[in-house]
Short mmCIF file of C-alpha atoms in Angstrom, two decimals:
data_model
loop_
_atom_site.label_atom_id
_atom_site.label_comp_id
_atom_site.label_asym_id
_atom_site.label_seq_id
_atom_site.Cartn_x
_atom_site.Cartn_y
_atom_site.Cartn_z
CA UNK A 1 92.18 -13.46 75.82
CA UNK A 2 89.59 -16.24 76.01
CA UNK A 3 86.91 -15.67 78.61
CA UNK A 4 84.30 -18.34 79.43
CA UNK A 5 80.98 -17.40 81.02
CA UNK A 6 78.14 -19.45 82.46
CA UNK A 7 75.55 -17.80 80.21
CA UNK A 8 75.30 -15.95 76.92
CA UNK A 9 73.45 -13.19 78.75
CA UNK A 10 76.57 -12.53 80.83
CA UNK A 11 78.65 -12.32 77.66
CA UNK A 12 76.39 -9.83 75.91
CA UNK A 13 76.09 -7.75 79.07
CA UNK A 14 79.89 -7.61 79.38
CA UNK A 15 80.45 -6.17 75.91
CA UNK A 16 79.27 -2.58 76.55
CA UNK A 17 81.17 -2.54 79.84
CA UNK A 18 84.37 -3.44 78.01
CA UNK A 19 83.85 -0.74 75.41
CA UNK A 20 82.96 1.85 78.05
CA UNK A 21 86.35 1.29 79.66
CA UNK A 22 88.01 2.70 76.56
CA UNK A 23 90.37 -0.25 76.20
CA UNK A 24 89.58 -0.40 72.49
CA UNK A 25 89.98 -4.10 71.67
CA UNK A 26 91.27 -4.97 68.23
CA UNK A 27 88.91 -7.95 68.16
CA UNK A 28 85.86 -8.51 70.35
CA UNK A 29 83.96 -11.68 69.46
CA UNK A 30 81.44 -13.85 71.18
CA UNK A 31 81.17 -17.59 70.57
CA UNK A 32 78.45 -19.77 72.07
CA UNK A 33 79.08 -23.27 73.38
CA UNK A 34 77.86 -25.14 70.31
CA UNK A 35 79.87 -22.99 67.90
CA UNK A 36 83.01 -23.24 70.04
CA UNK A 37 82.73 -27.03 70.05
CA UNK A 38 82.13 -27.15 66.31
CA UNK A 39 84.93 -24.81 65.20
CA UNK A 40 87.62 -26.19 67.50
CA UNK A 41 86.80 -29.75 66.44
CA UNK A 42 86.69 -28.67 62.79
CA UNK A 43 90.29 -27.40 62.87
CA UNK A 44 91.57 -29.83 65.50
CA UNK A 45 92.29 -27.12 68.08
CA UNK A 46 92.80 -27.93 71.76
CA UNK A 47 92.94 -24.73 73.80
CA UNK A 48 93.83 -26.54 77.00
CA UNK A 49 90.72 -25.36 78.85
CA UNK A 50 90.02 -27.71 81.79
CA UNK A 51 87.03 -30.02 81.47
CA UNK A 52 85.38 -28.55 84.57
CA UNK A 53 85.37 -25.15 82.83
CA UNK A 54 84.23 -26.44 79.44
CA UNK A 55 81.39 -28.38 81.07
CA UNK A 56 79.90 -25.26 82.65
CA UNK A 57 80.68 -22.52 80.11
CA UNK A 58 77.80 -21.79 77.74
CA UNK A 59 79.49 -18.87 75.97
CA UNK A 60 82.87 -17.26 75.45
CA UNK A 61 84.31 -13.85 74.72
CA UNK A 62 87.41 -13.61 72.55
CA UNK A 63 89.31 -10.36 73.08
CA UNK A 64 92.42 -9.26 71.22
CA UNK A 65 94.28 -6.21 72.52
CA UNK A 66 97.24 -4.32 71.14
CA UNK A 67 99.37 -1.50 72.47
CA UNK A 68 102.60 0.26 71.60
CA UNK A 69 104.46 -1.18 74.57
CA UNK A 70 104.37 -4.51 76.40
CA UNK A 71 103.99 -2.65 79.69
CA UNK A 72 100.86 -0.84 78.57
CA UNK A 73 99.46 -4.04 77.07
CA UNK A 74 99.93 -5.89 80.36
CA UNK A 75 98.15 -3.07 82.18
CA UNK A 76 95.19 -3.32 79.79
CA UNK A 77 95.05 -7.10 80.19
CA UNK A 78 95.06 -6.86 83.98
CA UNK A 79 92.40 -4.14 83.98
CA UNK A 80 90.17 -6.08 81.61
CA UNK A 81 90.64 -9.36 83.49
CA UNK A 82 89.58 -7.66 86.71
CA UNK A 83 86.48 -6.21 85.05
CA UNK A 84 85.47 -9.50 83.42
CA UNK A 85 85.88 -11.41 86.67
CA UNK A 86 83.61 -8.91 88.37
CA UNK A 87 81.06 -9.43 85.58
CA UNK A 88 80.86 -13.17 86.21
CA UNK A 89 83.58 -14.68 84.04
CA UNK A 90 84.40 -18.23 85.10
CA UNK A 91 88.05 -17.54 84.40
CA UNK A 92 90.23 -15.41 82.12
CA UNK A 93 92.81 -17.10 79.89
CA UNK A 94 95.60 -15.16 78.24
CA UNK A 95 96.41 -17.44 75.33
CA UNK A 96 99.87 -17.78 73.79
CA UNK A 97 100.09 -15.88 70.51
CA UNK A 98 100.03 -19.03 68.37
CA UNK A 99 96.95 -20.45 70.13
CA UNK A 100 95.19 -17.10 69.89
CA UNK A 101 95.86 -16.89 66.17
CA UNK A 102 94.55 -20.42 65.64
CA UNK A 103 91.40 -19.60 67.59
CA UNK A 104 90.74 -16.55 65.42
CA UNK A 105 91.33 -18.66 62.32
CA UNK A 106 88.93 -21.28 63.67
CA UNK A 107 86.29 -18.63 64.33
CA UNK A 108 86.66 -17.42 60.74
CA UNK A 109 85.84 -20.96 59.57
CA UNK A 110 82.59 -21.03 61.58
CA UNK A 111 80.48 -20.90 58.39
CA UNK A 112 82.13 -24.00 56.92
CA UNK A 113 82.24 -25.79 60.26
CA UNK A 114 78.53 -25.22 60.80
CA UNK A 115 77.71 -26.41 57.29
CA UNK A 116 79.84 -29.52 57.78
CA UNK A 117 77.89 -30.27 60.96
CA UNK A 118 74.48 -29.97 59.34
CA UNK A 119 73.49 -26.30 59.54
CA UNK A 120 70.65 -25.66 57.08
CA UNK A 121 71.06 -21.90 56.87
CA UNK A 122 73.40 -19.19 58.11
CA UNK A 123 72.48 -15.54 58.57
CA UNK A 124 74.36 -12.44 59.73
CA UNK A 125 71.81 -10.11 61.26
CA UNK A 126 73.11 -6.84 62.67
CA UNK A 127 71.50 -4.85 65.49
CA UNK A 128 72.57 -1.79 67.48
CA UNK A 129 75.26 -2.84 69.92
CA UNK A 130 73.11 -1.98 72.92
CA UNK A 131 70.37 -4.29 71.63
CA UNK A 132 72.52 -7.42 71.36
CA UNK A 133 71.50 -8.79 74.81
CA UNK A 134 67.79 -8.47 74.01
CA UNK A 135 68.34 -9.86 70.53
CA UNK A 136 70.12 -12.97 71.80
CA UNK A 137 67.51 -13.62 74.48
CA UNK A 138 64.76 -13.52 71.88
CA UNK A 139 66.76 -15.66 69.45
CA UNK A 140 66.82 -18.39 72.11
CA UNK A 141 63.06 -18.05 72.49
CA UNK A 142 62.54 -18.32 68.72
CA UNK A 143 64.64 -21.49 68.68
CA UNK A 144 62.67 -23.05 71.54
CA UNK A 145 59.28 -22.15 70.10
CA UNK A 146 60.18 -23.63 66.71
CA UNK A 147 61.97 -26.76 67.97
CA UNK A 148 65.20 -25.67 66.30
CA UNK A 149 68.88 -25.35 67.11
CA UNK A 150 70.40 -21.92 66.59
CA UNK A 151 74.13 -21.61 67.21
CA UNK A 152 75.86 -18.27 67.17
CA UNK A 153 79.03 -16.27 67.09
CA UNK A 154 79.76 -12.79 65.94
CA UNK A 155 81.37 -9.42 66.18
CA UNK A 156 80.13 -8.39 69.60
CA UNK A 157 81.75 -4.99 69.30
CA UNK A 158 79.61 -3.88 66.36
CA UNK A 159 76.42 -5.91 66.81
CA UNK A 160 76.89 -8.22 63.82
CA UNK A 161 75.57 -11.62 64.89
CA UNK A 162 76.18 -14.76 62.82
CA UNK A 163 73.58 -17.46 63.44
CA UNK A 164 73.61 -21.04 62.19
CA UNK A 165 70.10 -22.46 61.93
CA UNK A 166 69.69 -26.22 62.29
CA UNK A 167 66.18 -27.03 61.08
CA UNK A 168 65.74 -29.46 58.16
CA UNK A 169 62.02 -28.85 57.72
CA UNK A 170 61.69 -26.21 54.98
CA UNK A 171 58.44 -24.70 56.25
CA UNK A 172 59.59 -24.45 59.84
CA UNK A 173 63.00 -23.10 58.81
CA UNK A 174 61.32 -20.38 56.74
CA UNK A 175 59.30 -19.41 59.83
CA UNK A 176 62.45 -19.28 61.96
CA UNK A 177 64.29 -17.11 59.43
CA UNK A 178 61.30 -14.80 59.05
CA UNK A 179 61.11 -14.28 62.81
CA UNK A 180 64.86 -13.69 63.10
CA UNK A 181 64.91 -11.10 60.31
CA UNK A 182 61.81 -9.36 61.68
CA UNK A 183 63.41 -9.23 65.12
CA UNK A 184 66.57 -7.64 63.75
CA UNK A 185 64.56 -4.96 61.97
CA UNK A 186 62.35 -4.38 65.01
CA UNK A 187 65.43 -3.62 67.09
CA UNK A 188 66.67 -1.05 64.59
CA UNK A 189 69.08 -3.26 62.71
CA UNK A 190 69.26 -4.92 59.31
CA UNK A 191 68.84 -8.44 58.01
CA UNK A 192 72.47 -8.60 56.89
CA UNK A 193 75.55 -6.87 58.22
CA UNK A 194 78.23 -8.38 55.98
CA UNK A 195 77.01 -11.15 53.69
CA UNK A 196 74.59 -8.97 51.74
CA UNK A 197 71.04 -9.48 50.47
CA UNK A 198 71.60 -11.17 47.11
CA UNK A 199 68.71 -13.32 45.98
CA UNK A 200 68.43 -15.52 49.07
CA UNK A 201 67.17 -12.73 51.35
CA UNK A 202 65.35 -10.69 48.71
CA UNK A 203 61.85 -11.68 49.78
CA UNK A 204 62.45 -10.67 53.40
CA UNK A 205 64.24 -7.46 52.49
CA UNK A 206 61.39 -6.28 50.27
CA UNK A 207 58.87 -7.22 52.95
CA UNK A 208 60.62 -5.65 55.93
CA UNK A 209 62.50 -2.64 54.57
CA UNK A 210 61.02 0.87 54.55
CA UNK A 211 59.10 1.31 51.24
CA UNK A 212 60.37 4.88 50.92
CA UNK A 213 63.96 3.67 51.19
CA UNK A 214 63.32 1.02 48.55
CA UNK A 215 61.76 3.61 46.23
CA UNK A 216 64.80 5.88 46.63
CA UNK A 217 67.14 2.98 45.91
CA UNK A 218 65.20 2.15 42.75
CA UNK A 219 65.42 5.75 41.54
CA UNK A 220 69.18 5.74 42.09
CA UNK A 221 69.48 2.41 40.28
CA UNK A 222 67.43 3.70 37.34
CA UNK A 223 69.53 6.86 37.11
CA UNK A 224 72.71 4.82 36.62
CA UNK A 225 71.12 1.89 34.80
CA UNK A 226 68.09 3.09 32.79
CA UNK A 227 68.13 -0.01 30.58
CA UNK A 228 68.27 -2.45 33.49
CA UNK A 229 71.37 -4.29 32.30
CA UNK A 230 73.29 -4.24 35.59
CA UNK A 231 72.56 -7.24 37.79
CA UNK A 232 69.05 -7.75 36.35
CA UNK A 233 66.38 -9.74 38.15
CA UNK A 234 67.84 -9.46 41.62
CA UNK A 235 66.89 -6.97 44.32
CA UNK A 236 65.93 -3.77 42.51
CA UNK A 237 63.92 -4.55 39.40
#
């Protein structure tokens, strides 16, 4: 199912309502307008959405359902379509299987598509699911205040938000990233949900993470690696 909405706020507000229904989607993703344009162009995908819809939709939900029987699946689709329409969806499209698979594949290429279109950095901040609406509202504010583009998509069902930051100025981009990471931590999340800390996010992790947690992690690291030969010079040194 591909569900366009007028605003990203409507999308993020719809997510908990979907999950509360107990439908249990296999995939529940959100894609904002910029990311949808980038990924579909990147893979040459035409979903057949009318221009009048594409011109007004600022965000999309992608929902994949599965059931043991076609009858039960159809019931779930109808129930969910009714709910989403009530929550402000512009329309609800049940895509053919092949088109749905290509859309999921396109979404998985969002990182490369964003890079190819000039994204200067990509992060995957995770926040509690209930905090996603607040997080996205404040992300938009951070972008406006720092004269930056921030495009997004992510796993709406678990709060993992992938953001592509378009800001070529190094100093301003550092400020944007710092504010995004601090926001994620403030809302009870983490600065990375999937991609990991590595060396790129080390400075922010050490600055924002609980010192007691860091101390515990160092003790565990030292217990297994007293000579410091495992992954030296990265996070825990």
